[in-house]
PDB file of C-alpha atoms and ligand atoms in Angstrom:
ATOM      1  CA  UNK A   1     102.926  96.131 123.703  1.00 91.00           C
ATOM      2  CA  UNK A   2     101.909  93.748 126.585  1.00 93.00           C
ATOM      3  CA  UNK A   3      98.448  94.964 125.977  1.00 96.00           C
ATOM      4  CA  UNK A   4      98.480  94.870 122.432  1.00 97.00           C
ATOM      5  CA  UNK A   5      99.708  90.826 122.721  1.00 96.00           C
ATOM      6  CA  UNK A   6      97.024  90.322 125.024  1.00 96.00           C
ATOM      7  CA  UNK A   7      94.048  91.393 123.003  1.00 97.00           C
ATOM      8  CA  UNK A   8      95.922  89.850 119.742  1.00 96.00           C
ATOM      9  CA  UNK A   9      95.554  86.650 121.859  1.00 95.00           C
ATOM     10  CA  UNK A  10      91.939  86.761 122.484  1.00 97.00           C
ATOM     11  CA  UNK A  11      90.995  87.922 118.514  1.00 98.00           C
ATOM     12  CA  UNK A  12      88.584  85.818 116.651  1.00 98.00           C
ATOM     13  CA  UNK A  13      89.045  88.014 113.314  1.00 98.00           C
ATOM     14  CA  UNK A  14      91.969  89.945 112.937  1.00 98.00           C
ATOM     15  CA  UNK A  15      92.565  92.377 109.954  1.00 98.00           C
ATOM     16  CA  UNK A  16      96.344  92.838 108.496  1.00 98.00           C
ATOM     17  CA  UNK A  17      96.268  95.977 106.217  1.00 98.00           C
ATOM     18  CA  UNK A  18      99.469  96.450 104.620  1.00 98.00           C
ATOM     19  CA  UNK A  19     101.052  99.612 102.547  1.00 98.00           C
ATOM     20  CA  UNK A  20     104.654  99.537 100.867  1.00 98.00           C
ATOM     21  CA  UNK A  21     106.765 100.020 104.393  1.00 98.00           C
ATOM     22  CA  UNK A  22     106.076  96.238 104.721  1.00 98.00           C
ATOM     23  CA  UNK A  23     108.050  95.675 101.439  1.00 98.00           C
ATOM     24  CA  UNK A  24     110.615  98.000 102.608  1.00 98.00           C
ATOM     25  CA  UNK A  25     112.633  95.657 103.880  1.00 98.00           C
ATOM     26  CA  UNK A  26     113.035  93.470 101.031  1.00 98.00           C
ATOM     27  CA  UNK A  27     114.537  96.329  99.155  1.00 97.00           C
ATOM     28  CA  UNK A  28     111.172  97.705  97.328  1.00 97.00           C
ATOM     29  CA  UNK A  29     110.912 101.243  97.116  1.00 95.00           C
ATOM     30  CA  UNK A  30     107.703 102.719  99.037  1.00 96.00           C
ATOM     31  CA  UNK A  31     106.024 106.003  97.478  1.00 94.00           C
ATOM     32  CA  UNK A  32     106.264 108.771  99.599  1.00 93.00           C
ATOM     33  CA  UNK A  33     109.193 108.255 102.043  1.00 91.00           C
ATOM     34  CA  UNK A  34     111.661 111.277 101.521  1.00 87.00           C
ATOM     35  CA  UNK A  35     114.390 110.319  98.861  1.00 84.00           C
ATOM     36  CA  UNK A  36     113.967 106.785  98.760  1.00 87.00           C
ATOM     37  CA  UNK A  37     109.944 106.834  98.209  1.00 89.00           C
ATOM     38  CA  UNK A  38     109.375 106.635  94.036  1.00 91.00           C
ATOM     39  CA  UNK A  39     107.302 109.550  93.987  1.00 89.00           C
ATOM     40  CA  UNK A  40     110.099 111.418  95.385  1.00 89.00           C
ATOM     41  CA  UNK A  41     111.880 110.747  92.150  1.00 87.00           C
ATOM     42  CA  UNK A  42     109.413 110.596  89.552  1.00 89.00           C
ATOM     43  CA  UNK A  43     106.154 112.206  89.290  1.00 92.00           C
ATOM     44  CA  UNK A  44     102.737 109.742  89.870  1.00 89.00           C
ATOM     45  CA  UNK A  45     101.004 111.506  87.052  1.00 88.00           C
ATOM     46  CA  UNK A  46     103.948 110.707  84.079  1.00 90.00           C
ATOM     47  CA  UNK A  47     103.631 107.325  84.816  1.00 94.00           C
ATOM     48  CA  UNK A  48     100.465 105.470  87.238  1.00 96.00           C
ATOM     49  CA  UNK A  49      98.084 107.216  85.236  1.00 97.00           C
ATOM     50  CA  UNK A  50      95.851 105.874  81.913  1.00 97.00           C
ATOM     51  CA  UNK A  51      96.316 109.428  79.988  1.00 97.00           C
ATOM     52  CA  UNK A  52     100.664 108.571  80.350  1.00 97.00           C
ATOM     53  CA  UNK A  53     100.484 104.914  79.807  1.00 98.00           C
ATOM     54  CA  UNK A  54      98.101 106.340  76.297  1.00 97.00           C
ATOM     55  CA  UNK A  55     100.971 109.465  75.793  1.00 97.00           C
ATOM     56  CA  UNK A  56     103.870 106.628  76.259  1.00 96.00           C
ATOM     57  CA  UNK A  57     102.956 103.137  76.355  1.00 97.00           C
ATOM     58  CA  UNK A  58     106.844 101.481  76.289  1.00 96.00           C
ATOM     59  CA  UNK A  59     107.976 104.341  79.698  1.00 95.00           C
ATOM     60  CA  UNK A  60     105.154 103.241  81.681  1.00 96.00           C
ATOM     61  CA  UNK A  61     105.518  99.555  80.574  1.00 97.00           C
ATOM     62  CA  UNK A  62     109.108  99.580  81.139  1.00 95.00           C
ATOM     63  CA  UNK A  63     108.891 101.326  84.366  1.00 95.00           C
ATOM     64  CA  UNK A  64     106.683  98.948  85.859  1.00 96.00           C
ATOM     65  CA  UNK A  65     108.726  95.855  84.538  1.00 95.00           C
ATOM     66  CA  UNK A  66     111.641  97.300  86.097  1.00 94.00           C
ATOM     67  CA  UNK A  67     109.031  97.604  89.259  1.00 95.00           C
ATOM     68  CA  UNK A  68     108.178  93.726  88.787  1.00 96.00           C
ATOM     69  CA  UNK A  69     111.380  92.757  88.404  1.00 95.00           C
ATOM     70  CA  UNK A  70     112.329  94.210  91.729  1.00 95.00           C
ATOM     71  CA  UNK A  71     109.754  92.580  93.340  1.00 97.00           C
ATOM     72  CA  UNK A  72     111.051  89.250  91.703  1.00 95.00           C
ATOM     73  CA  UNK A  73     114.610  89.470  92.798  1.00 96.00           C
ATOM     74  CA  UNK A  74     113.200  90.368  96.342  1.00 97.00           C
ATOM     75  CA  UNK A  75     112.528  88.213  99.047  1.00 98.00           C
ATOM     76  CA  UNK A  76     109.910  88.345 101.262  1.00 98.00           C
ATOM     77  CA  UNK A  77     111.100  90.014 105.114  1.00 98.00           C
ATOM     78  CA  UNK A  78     110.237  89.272 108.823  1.00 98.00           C
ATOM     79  CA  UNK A  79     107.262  91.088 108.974  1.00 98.00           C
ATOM     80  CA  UNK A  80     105.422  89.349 105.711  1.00 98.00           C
ATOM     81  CA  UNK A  81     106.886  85.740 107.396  1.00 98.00           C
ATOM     82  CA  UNK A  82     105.402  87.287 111.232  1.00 98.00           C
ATOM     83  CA  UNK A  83     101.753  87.548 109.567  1.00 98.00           C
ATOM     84  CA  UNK A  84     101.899  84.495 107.490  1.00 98.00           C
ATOM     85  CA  UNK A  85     102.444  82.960 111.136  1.00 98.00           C
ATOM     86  CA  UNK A  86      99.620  85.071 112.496  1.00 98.00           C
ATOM     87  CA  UNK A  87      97.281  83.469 110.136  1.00 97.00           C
ATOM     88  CA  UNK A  88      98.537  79.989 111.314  1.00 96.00           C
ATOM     89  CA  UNK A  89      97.269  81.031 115.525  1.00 96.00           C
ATOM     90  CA  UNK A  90      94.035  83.652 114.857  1.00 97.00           C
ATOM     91  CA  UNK A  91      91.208  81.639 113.917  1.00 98.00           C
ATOM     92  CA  UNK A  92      90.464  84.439 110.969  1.00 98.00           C
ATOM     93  CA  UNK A  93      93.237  86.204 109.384  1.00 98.00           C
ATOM     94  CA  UNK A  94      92.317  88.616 106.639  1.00 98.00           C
ATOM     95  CA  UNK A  95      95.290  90.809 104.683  1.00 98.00           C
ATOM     96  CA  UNK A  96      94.515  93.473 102.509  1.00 98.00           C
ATOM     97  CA  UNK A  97      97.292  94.863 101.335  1.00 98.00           C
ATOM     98  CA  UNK A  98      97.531  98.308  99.038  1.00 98.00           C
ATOM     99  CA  UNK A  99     100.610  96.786  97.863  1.00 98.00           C
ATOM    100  CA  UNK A 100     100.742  95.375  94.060  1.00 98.00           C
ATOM    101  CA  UNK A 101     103.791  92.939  94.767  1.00 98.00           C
ATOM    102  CA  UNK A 102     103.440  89.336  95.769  1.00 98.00           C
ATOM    103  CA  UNK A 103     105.800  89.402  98.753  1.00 98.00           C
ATOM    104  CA  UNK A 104     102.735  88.343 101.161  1.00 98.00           C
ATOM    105  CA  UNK A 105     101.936  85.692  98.871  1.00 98.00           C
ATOM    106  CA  UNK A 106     105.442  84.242  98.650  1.00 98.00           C
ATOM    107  CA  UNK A 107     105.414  84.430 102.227  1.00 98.00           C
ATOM    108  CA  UNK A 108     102.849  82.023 102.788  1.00 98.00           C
ATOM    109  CA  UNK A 109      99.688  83.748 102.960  1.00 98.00           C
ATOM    110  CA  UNK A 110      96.435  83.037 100.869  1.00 97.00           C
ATOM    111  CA  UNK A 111      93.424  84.741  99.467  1.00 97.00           C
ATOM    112  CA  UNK A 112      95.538  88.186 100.066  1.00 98.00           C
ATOM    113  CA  UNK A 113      93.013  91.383  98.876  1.00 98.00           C
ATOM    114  CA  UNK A 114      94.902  93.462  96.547  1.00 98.00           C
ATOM    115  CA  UNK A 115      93.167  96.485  96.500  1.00 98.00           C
ATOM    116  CA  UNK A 116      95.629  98.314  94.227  1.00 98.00           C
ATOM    117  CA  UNK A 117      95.487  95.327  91.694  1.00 98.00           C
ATOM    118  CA  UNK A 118      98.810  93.296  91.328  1.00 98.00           C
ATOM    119  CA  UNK A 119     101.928  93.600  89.431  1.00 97.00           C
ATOM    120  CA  UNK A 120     101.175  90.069  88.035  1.00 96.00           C
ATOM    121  CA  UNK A 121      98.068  90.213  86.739  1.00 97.00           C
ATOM    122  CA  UNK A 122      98.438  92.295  83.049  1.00 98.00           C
ATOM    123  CA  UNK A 123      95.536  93.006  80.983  1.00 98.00           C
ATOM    124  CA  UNK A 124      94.681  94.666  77.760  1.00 98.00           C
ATOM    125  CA  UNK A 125      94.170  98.193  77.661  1.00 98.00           C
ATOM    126  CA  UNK A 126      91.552  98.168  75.474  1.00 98.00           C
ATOM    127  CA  UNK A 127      89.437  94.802  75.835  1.00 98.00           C
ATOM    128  CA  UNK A 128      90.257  94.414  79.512  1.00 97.00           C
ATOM    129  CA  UNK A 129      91.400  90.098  78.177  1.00 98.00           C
ATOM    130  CA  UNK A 130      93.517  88.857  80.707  1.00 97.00           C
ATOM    131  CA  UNK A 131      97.070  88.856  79.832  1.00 97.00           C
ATOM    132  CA  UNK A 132      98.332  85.045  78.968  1.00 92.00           C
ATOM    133  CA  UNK A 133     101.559  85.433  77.757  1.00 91.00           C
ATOM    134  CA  UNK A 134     104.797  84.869  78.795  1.00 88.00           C
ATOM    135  CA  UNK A 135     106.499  88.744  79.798  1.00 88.00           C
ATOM    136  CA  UNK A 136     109.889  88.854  79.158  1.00 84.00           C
ATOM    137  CA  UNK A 137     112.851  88.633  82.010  1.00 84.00           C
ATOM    138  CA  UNK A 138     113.375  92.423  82.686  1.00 83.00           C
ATOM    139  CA  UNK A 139     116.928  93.562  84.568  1.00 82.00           C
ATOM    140  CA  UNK A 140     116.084  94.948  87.905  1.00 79.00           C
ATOM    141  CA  UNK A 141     118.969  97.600  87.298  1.00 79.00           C
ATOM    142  CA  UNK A 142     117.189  98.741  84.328  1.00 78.00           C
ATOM    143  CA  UNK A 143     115.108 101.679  86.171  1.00 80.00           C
ATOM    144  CA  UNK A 144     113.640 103.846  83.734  1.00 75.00           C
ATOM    145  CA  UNK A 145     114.274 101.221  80.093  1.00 87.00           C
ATOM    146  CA  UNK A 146     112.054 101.971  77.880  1.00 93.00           C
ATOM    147  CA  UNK A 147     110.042  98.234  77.173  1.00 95.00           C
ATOM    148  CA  UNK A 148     107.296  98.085  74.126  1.00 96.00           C
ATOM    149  CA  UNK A 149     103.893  96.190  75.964  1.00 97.00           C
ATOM    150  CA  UNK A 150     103.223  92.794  74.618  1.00 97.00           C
ATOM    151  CA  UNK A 151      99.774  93.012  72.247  1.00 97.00           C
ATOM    152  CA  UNK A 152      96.473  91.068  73.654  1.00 97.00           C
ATOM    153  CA  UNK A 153      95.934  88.030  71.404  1.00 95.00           C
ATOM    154  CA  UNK A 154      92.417  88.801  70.918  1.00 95.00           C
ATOM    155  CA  UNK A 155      92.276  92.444  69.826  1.00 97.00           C
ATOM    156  CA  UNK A 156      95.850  93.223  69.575  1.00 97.00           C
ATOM    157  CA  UNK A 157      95.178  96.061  71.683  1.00 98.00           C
ATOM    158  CA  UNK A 158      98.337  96.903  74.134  1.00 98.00           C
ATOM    159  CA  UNK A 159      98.855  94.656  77.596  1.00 98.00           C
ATOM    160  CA  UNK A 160      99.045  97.228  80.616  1.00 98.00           C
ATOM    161  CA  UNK A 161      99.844  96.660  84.250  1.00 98.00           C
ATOM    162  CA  UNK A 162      97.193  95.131  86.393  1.00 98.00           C
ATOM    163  CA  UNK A 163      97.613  98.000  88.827  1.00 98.00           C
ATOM    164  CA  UNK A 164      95.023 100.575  89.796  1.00 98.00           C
ATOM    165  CA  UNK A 165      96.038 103.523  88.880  1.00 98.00           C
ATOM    166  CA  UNK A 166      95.131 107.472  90.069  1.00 96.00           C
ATOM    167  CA  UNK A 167      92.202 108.148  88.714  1.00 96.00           C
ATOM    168  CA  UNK A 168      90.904 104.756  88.543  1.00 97.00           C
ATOM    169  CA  UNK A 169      88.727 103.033  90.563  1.00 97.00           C
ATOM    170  CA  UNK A 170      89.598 100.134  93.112  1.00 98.00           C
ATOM    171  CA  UNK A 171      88.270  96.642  91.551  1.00 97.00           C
ATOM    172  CA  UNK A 172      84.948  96.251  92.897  1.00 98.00           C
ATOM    173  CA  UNK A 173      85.055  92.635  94.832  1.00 98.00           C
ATOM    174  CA  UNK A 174      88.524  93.084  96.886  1.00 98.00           C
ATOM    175  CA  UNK A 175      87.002  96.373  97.966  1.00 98.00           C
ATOM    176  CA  UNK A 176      83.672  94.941  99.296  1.00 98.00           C
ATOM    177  CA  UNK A 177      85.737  91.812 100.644  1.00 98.00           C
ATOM    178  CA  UNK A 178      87.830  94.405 102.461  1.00 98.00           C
ATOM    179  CA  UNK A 179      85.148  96.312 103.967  1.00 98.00           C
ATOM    180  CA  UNK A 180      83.418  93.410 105.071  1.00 98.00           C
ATOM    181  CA  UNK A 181      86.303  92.254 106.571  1.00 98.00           C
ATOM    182  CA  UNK A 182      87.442  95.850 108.335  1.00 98.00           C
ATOM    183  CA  UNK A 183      83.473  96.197 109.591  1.00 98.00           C
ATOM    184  CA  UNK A 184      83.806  92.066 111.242  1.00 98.00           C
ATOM    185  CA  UNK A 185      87.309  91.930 112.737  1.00 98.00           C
ATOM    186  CA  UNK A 186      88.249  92.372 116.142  1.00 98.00           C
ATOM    187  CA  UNK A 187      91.259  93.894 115.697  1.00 98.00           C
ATOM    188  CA  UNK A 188      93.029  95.786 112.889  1.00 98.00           C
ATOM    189  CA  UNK A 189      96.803  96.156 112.169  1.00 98.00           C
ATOM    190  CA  UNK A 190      97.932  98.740 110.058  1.00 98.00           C
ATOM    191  CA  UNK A 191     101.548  98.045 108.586  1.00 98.00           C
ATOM    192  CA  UNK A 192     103.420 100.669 106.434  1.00 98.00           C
ATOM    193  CA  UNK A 193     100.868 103.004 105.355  1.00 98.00           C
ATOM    194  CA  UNK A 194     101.050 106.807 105.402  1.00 97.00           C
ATOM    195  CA  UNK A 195      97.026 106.367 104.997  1.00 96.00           C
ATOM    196  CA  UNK A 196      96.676 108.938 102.441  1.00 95.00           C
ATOM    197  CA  UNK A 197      95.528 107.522  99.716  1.00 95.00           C
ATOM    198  CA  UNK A 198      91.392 107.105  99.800  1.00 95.00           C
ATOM    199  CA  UNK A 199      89.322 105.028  99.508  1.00 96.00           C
ATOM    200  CA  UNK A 200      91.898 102.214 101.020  1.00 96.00           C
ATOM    201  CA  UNK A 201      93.220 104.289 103.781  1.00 96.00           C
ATOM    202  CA  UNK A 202      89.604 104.322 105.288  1.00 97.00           C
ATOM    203  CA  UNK A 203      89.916 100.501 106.009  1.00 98.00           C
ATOM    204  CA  UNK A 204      91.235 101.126 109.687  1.00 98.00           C
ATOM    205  CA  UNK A 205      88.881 104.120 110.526  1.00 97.00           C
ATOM    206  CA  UNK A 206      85.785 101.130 109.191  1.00 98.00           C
ATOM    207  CA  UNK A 207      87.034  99.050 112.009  1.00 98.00           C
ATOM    208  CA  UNK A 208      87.476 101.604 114.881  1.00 98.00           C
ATOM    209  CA  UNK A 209      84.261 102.709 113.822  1.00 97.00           C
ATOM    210  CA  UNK A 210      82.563  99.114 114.756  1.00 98.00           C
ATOM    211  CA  UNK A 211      84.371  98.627 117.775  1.00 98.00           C
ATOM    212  CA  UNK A 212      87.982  96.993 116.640  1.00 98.00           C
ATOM    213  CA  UNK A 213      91.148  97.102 118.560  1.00 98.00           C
ATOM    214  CA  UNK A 214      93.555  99.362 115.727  1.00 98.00           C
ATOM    215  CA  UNK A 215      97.284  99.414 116.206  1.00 98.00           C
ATOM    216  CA  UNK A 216      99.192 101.064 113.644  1.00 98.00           C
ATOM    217  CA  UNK A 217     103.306  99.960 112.933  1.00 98.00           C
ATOM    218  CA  UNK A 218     104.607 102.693 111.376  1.00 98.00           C
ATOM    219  CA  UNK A 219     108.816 103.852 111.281  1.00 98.00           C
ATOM    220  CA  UNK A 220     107.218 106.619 112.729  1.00 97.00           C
ATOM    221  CA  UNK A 221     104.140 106.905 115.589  1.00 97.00           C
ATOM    222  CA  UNK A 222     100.799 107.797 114.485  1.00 97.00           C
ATOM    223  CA  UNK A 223      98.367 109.983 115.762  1.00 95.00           C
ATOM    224  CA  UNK A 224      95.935 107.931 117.776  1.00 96.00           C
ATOM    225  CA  UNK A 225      92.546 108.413 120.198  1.00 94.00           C
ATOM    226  CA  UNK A 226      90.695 106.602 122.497  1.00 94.00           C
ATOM    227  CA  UNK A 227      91.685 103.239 124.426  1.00 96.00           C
ATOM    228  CA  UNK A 228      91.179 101.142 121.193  1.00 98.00           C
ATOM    229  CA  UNK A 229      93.917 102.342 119.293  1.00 98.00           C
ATOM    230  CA  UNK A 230      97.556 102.078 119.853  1.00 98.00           C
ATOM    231  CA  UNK A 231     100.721 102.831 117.818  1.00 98.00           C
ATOM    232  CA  UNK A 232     103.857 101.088 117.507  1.00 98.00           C
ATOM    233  CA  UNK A 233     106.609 103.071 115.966  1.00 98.00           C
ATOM    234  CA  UNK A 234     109.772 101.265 114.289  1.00 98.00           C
ATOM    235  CA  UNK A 235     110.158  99.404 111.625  1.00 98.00           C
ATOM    236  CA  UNK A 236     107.688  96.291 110.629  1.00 98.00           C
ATOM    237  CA  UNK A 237     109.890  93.672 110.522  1.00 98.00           C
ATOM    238  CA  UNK A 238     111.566  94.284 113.768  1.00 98.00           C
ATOM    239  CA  UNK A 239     107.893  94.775 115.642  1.00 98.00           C
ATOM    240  CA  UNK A 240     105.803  92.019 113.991  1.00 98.00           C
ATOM    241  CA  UNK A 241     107.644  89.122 115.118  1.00 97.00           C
ATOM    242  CA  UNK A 242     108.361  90.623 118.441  1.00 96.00           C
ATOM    243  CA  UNK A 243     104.050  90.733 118.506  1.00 95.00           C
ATOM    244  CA  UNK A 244     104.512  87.081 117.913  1.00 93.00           C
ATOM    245  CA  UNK A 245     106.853  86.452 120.558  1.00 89.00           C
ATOM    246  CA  UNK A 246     104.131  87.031 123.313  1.00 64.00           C
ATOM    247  CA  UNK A 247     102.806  84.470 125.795  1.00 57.00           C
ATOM    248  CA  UNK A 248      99.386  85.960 124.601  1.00 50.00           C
ATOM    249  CA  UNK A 249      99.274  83.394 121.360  1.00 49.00           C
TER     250      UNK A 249
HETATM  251  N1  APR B   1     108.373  99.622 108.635  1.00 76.82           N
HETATM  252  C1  APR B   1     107.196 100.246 108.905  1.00 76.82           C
HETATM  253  N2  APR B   1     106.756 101.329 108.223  1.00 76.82           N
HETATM  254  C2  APR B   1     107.551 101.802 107.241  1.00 76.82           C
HETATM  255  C3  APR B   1     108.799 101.216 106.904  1.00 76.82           C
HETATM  256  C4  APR B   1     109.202 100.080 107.657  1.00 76.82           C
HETATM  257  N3  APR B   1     110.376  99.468 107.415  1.00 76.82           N
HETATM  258  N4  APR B   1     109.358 101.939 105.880  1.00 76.82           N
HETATM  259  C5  APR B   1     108.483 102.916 105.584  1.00 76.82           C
HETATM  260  N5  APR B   1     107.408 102.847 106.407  1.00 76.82           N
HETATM  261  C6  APR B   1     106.208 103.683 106.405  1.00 76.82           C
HETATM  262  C7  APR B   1     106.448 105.149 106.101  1.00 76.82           C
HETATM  263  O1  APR B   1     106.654 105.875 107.319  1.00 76.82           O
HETATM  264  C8  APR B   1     105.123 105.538 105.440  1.00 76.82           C
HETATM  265  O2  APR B   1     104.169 105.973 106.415  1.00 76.82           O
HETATM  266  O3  APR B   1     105.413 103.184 105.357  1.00 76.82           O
HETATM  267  C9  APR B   1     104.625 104.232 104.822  1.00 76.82           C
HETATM  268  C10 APR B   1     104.762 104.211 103.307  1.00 76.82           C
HETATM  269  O4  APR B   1     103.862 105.185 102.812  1.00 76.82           O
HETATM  270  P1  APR B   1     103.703 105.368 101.239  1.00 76.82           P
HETATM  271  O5  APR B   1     105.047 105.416 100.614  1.00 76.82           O
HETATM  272  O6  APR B   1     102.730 106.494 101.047  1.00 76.82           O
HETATM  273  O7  APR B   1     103.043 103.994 100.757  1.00 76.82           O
HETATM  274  P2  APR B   1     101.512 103.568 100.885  1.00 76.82           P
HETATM  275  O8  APR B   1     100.905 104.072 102.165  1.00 76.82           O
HETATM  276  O9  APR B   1     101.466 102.108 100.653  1.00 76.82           O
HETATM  277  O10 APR B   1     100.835 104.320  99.626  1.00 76.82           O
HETATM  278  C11 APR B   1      99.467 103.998  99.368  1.00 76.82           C
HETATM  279  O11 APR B   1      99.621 105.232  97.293  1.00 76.82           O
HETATM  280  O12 APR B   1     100.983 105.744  95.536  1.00 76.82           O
HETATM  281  C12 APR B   1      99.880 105.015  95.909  1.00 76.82           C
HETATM  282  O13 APR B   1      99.098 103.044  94.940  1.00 76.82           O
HETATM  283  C13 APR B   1     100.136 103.537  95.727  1.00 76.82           C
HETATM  284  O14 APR B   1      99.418 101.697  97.128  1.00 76.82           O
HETATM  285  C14 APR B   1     100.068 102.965  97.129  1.00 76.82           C
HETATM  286  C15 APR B   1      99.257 103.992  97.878  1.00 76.82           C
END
């Protein structure tokens, strides 16, 4: 850790690249962890895809209502608050988060790069129109209602989530922003990622590849080479804010 703190302290540009175990701790479900992890209850394909959200507009609608409303009755934890205060000591502080909630946001941080697209951002289906409306309070106990989309106001086309989902492709300026960002920073911390999911999960092998100091905090330790790349295993927001506590910053 001591050495971790130390480089941390000496960063010019440091990468935070974030995956759902950060939002663990605020009570939002992450994807794969055993039990708890969504797509250990439902399957990815009957519901993050285009072809269900076309087969069942109001399931995959509902479901990610219920999702947003989750977020919204969530607060952000110590490990969103420990790299909003990051951003306040490193002279460049760049998150990119795979994440589609806006716990890093609410936490204090700005210009966050959603490269999964954002639970707050609907569109239509069919024109692409930004969303305008007001969306209904949804019941965060509700998992699973059944919701009927709001209609786009200029083609009456269907709103959908402003998520990526499989099969799609990542918005094109987060994921240049992100890889410029990854192939300039200094150091790279990966928080609460299982790293499986391409293209995002290439963002810390980017900066390894140019050099970067990469330490991943994961529940548990992840496999790591060279003397450039540490991991911390445990959860986020007990080993953020202890990375905080150093005399290194
Ligand atoms: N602190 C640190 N890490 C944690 C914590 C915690 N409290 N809780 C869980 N984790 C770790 C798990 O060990 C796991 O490695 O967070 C990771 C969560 O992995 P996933 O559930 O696969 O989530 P993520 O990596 O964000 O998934 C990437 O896949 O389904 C798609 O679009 C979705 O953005 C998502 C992408």
């Amino acid at each position: 850790m001591l050495e971790i703190q130390r480089r941390l302290g000496e960063a010019r540009h440091v990468v935070v690249f974030t995956g759902a175990g950060v939002s663990a701790e605020s009570g939002i479900p992450t994807f794969r962890d055993a039990l708890t992890g969504l797509w250990s209850r439902f399957d990815p394909a009957a519901l993050a895809t285009a072809e269900a959200f076309r087969a069942d507009p109001a399931l995959v609608w509902g479901w990610y209502e219920w999702r947003r409303a989750k977020v919204h009755a969530a607060t952000p934890n110590a490990a969103h608050l420990a790299i909003a205060e990051l951003a306040r000591r490193v002279p460049v502080l760049t998150v990119i988060s795979q994440n589609v909630d806006d716990l890093h946001e609410r936490a204090g941080c700005r210009d966050v790069i959603h490269l999964h697209g954002s639970l707050h951002a609907p569109r239509c289906f069919a024109c692409a129109r930004p969303y305008d409306g007001v969306l209904d309070k949804v019941d965060a106990g509700d998992e699973g209602a059944r919701i009927e989309p709001p209609r786009c106001r200029r083609c009456n086309g269907r709103i959908r989530p402003g998520v990526v989902w499989f099969g799609e492709s990542l918005p094109e300026q987060p994921w240049r922003d992100a890889l410029a960002a990854a192939r300039d920073c200094d150091l790279l911390l990966s928080v609460g990622t299982s790293g499986l999911v391409m293209p995002a999960a290439q963002i810390p092998r980017v900066a390894r590849q140019q050099g970067a100091t990469v330490v991943h905090v994961n529940l548990d330790p992840q496999p790591v080479e060279g003397d450039d790349e540490f991991t911390l295993a445990g959860k986020a927001a007990d080993i953020l804010p202890r990375l905080l506590a150093s005399p290194g910053r």
